[in-house]
Short mmCIF file of C-alpha atoms in Angstrom, two decimals:
data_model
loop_
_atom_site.label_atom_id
_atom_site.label_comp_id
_atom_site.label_asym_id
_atom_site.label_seq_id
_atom_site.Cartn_x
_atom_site.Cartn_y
_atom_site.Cartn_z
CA UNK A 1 9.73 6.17 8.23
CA UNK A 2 8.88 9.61 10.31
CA UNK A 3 6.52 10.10 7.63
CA UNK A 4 4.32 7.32 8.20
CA UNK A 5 4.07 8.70 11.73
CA UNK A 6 2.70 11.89 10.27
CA UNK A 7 -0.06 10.21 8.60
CA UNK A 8 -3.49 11.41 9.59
CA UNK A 9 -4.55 7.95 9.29
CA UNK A 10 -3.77 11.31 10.63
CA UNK A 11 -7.53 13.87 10.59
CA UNK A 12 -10.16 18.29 12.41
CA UNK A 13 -9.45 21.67 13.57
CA UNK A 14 -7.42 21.50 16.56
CA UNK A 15 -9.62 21.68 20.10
CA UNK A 16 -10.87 25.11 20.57
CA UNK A 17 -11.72 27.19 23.86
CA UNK A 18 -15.06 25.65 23.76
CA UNK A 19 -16.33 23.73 26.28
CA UNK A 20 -15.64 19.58 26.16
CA UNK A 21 -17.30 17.22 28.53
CA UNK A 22 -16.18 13.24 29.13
CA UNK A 23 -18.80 11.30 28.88
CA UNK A 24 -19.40 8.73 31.69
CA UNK A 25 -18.93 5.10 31.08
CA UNK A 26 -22.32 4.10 30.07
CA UNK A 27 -22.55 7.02 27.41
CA UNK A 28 -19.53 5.85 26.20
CA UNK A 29 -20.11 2.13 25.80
CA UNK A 30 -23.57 3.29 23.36
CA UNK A 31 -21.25 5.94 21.70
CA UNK A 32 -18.77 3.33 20.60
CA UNK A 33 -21.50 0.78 20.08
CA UNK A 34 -23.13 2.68 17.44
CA UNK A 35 -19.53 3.91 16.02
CA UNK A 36 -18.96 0.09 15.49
CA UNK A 37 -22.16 -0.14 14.43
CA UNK A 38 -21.69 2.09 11.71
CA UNK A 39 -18.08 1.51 10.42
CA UNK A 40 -18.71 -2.60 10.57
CA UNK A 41 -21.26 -1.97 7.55
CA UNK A 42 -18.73 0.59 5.95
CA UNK A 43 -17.81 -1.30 2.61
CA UNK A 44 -15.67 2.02 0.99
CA UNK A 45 -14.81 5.36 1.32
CA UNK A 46 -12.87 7.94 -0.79
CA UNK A 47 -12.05 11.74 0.16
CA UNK A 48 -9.87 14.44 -0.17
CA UNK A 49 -7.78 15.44 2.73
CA UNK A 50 -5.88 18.44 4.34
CA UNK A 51 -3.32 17.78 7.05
CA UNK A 52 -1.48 20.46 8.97
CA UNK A 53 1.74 19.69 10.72
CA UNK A 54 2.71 22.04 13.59
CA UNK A 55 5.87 21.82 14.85
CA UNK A 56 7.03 23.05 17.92
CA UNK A 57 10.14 24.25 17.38
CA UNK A 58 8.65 26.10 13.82
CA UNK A 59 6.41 29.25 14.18
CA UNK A 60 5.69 28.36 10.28
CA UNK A 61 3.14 25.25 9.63
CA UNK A 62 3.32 22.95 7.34
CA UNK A 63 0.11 22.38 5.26
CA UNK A 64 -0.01 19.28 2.74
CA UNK A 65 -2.96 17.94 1.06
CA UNK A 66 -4.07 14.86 -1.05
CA UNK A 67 -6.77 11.89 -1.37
CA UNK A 68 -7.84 9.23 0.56
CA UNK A 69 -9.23 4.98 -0.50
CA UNK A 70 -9.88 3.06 1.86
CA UNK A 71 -11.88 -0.01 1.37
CA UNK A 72 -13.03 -3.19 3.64
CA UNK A 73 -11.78 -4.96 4.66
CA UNK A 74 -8.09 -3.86 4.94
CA UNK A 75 -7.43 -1.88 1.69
CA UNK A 76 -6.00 1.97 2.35
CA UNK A 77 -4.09 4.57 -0.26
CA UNK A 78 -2.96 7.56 1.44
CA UNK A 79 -1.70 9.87 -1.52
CA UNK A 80 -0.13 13.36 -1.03
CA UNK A 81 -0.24 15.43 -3.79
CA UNK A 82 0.75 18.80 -2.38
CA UNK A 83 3.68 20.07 -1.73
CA UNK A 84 5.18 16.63 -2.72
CA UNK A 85 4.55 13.60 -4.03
CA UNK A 86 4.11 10.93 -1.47
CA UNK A 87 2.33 7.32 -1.36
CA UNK A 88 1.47 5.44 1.00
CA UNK A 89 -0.57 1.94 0.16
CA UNK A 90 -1.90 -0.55 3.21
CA UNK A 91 -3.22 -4.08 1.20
CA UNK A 92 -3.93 -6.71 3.54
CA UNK A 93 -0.43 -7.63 5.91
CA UNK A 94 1.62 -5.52 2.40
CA UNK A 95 2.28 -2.02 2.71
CA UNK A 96 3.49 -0.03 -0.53
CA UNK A 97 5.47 3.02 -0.59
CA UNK A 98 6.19 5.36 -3.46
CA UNK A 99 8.33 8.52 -2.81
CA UNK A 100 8.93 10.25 -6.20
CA UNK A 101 10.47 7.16 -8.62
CA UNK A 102 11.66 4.90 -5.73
CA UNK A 103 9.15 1.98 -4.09
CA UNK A 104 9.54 0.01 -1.12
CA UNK A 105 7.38 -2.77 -0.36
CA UNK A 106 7.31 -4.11 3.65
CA UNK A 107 5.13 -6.99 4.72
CA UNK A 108 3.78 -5.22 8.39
CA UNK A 109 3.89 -9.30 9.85
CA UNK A 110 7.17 -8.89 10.14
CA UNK A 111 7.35 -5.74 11.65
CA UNK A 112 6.31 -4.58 14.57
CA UNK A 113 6.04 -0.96 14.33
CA UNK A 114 4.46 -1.02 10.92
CA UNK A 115 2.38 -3.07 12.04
CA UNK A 116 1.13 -0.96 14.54
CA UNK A 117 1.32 2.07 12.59
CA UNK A 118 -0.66 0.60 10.26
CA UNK A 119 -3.13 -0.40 12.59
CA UNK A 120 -3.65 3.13 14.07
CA UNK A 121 -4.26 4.56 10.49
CA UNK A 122 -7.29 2.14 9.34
CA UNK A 123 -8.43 3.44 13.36
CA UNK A 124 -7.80 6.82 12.82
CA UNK A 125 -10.05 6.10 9.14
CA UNK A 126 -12.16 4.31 9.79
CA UNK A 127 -13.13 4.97 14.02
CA UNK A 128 -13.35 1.21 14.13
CA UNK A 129 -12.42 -0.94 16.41
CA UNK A 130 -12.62 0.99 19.37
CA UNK A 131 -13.76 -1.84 21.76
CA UNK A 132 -10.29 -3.35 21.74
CA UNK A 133 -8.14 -1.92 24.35
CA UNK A 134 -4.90 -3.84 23.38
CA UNK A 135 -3.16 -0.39 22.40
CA UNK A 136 -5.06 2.67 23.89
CA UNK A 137 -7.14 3.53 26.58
CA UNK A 138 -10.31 4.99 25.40
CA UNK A 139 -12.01 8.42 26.37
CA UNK A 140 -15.27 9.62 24.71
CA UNK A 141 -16.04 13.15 24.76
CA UNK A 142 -18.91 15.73 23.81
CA UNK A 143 -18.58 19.11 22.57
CA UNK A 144 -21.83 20.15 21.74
CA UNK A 145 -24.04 17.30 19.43
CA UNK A 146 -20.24 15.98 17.94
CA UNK A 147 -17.82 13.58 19.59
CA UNK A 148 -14.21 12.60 20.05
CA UNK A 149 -12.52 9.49 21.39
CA UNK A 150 -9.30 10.40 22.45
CA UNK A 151 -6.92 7.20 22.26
CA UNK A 152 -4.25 7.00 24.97
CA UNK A 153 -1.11 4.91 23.88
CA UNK A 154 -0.14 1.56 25.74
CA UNK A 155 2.42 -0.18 24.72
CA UNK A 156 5.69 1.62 25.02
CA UNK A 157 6.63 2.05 20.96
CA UNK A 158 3.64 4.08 21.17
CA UNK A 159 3.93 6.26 24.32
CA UNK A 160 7.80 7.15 22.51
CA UNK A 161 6.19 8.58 19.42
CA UNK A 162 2.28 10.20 20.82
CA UNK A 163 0.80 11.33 23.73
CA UNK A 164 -2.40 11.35 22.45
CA UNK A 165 -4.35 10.40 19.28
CA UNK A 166 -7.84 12.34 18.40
CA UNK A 167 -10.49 10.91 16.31
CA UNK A 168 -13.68 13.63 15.63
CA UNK A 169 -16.79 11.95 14.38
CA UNK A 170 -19.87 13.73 12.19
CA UNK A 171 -22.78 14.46 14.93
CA UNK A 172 -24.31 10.93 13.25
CA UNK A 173 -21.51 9.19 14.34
CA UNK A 174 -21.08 7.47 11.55
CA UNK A 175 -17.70 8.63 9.89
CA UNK A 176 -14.63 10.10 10.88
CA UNK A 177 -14.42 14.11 10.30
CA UNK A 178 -10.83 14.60 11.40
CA UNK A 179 -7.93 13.68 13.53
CA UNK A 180 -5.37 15.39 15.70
CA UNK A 181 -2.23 13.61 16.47
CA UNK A 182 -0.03 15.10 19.30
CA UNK A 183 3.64 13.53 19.31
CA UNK A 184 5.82 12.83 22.36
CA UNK A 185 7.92 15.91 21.05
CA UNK A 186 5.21 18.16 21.56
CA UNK A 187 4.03 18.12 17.84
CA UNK A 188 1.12 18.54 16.36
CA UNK A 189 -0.39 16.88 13.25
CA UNK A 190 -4.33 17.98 12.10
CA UNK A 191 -6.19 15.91 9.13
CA UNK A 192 -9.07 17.22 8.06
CA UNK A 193 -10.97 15.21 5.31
CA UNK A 194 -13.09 16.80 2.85
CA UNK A 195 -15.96 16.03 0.11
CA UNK A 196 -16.55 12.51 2.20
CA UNK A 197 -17.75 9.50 0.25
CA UNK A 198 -19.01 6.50 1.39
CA UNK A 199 -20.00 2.92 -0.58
CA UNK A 200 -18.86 3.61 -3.85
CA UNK A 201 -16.88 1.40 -6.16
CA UNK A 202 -13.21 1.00 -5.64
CA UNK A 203 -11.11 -0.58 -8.08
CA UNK A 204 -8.71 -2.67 -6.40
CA UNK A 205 -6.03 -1.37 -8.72
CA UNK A 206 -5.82 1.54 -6.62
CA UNK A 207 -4.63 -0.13 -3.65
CA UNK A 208 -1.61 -1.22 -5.62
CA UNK A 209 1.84 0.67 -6.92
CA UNK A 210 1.33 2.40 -10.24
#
């Protein structure tokens, strides 16, 4: 299961010496507006992805790569590719896993923490749904003409695994660039998407176990 908490969802370079400023409260209710805005009329998306673990207790990092469905309203397959074959598939309240020959299929209703998990990925993808407050509290930041919201964990399940979840936008703020996860455990996880596509066709074979 740790893997699933290594996912991005994660997704950008790690923040950099550069000046950040919080926007105040009005500049971040039309920041998230138009983020809604944008990923409400989001029908698909497809990319390729890069994701960096750092781990504290490792000078080495960890770099793994591999593609990215996702398609509305609830459809996600999160494939790594390199170093290792890994699957992870998000259908609806189904989640499908394939690790090498072996498949395990979990309906997130009846669990909580998938549930959740699952819930922070198609966030993390998508940079939807960032009116409700049920899970995080919300910061919006500017560095430069791009912008981060920076989810704080609620609910205790979530304060035990991150301290902080990072979602970068393009400077149109209308798709998620990257995210930076940073665990409880002082972790770091960095998923950078690539060659970004947006309202093509999806089969919906792809959101199932080959």
């Amino acid at each position: 299961m740790r893997k699933l908490f290594f996912l991005f969802f994660t997704l950008s370079l790690s923040l950099c010496a550069v000046a950040q400023t919080k926007v105040g409260a009005e500049q971040q209710k039309q920041v998230v507006a138009k983020i809604d805005k944008a990923t409400a009329t989001m029908k698909s998306m497809q990319c390729d992805f890069t994701q960096t673990k750092k781990m504290k207790l490792l000078k080495k990092e960890m770099v793994s790569k591999g593609l990215m469905y996702y398609k509305a309203p609830g459809k996600l397959r999160w494939q790594y590719t390199s170093p290792y074959d890994y699957t992870f598939i998000l259908n609806g309240n189904q989640v499908h896993i394939k690790s090498g020959k072996s498949t395990q299929n979990i309906d997130v209703q009846r669990n909580k923490m998938f549930r959740q998990i699952a819930d922070i990925i198609l966030k993390s993808i998508t940079g939807g749904n960032l009116k409700s407050n049920n899970d995080f509290n919300l910061e919006i930041w500017k560095n430069g003409n791009t912008y981060s919201a920076w989810l704080y964990p609620k609910k205790k399940e979530l304060k035990q695994l991150y301290k902080v979840i990072e979602i970068f936008f393009n400077p149109q703020l209308t798709m998620v660039t990257s995210v930076r996860m940073e665990e409880k455990t002082g972790d770091v996880t960095i998923v950078k998407l690539n060659n970004v596509k947006t309202g093509t066709t999806i089969s919906d074979k792809v959101f199932s176990i080959n």
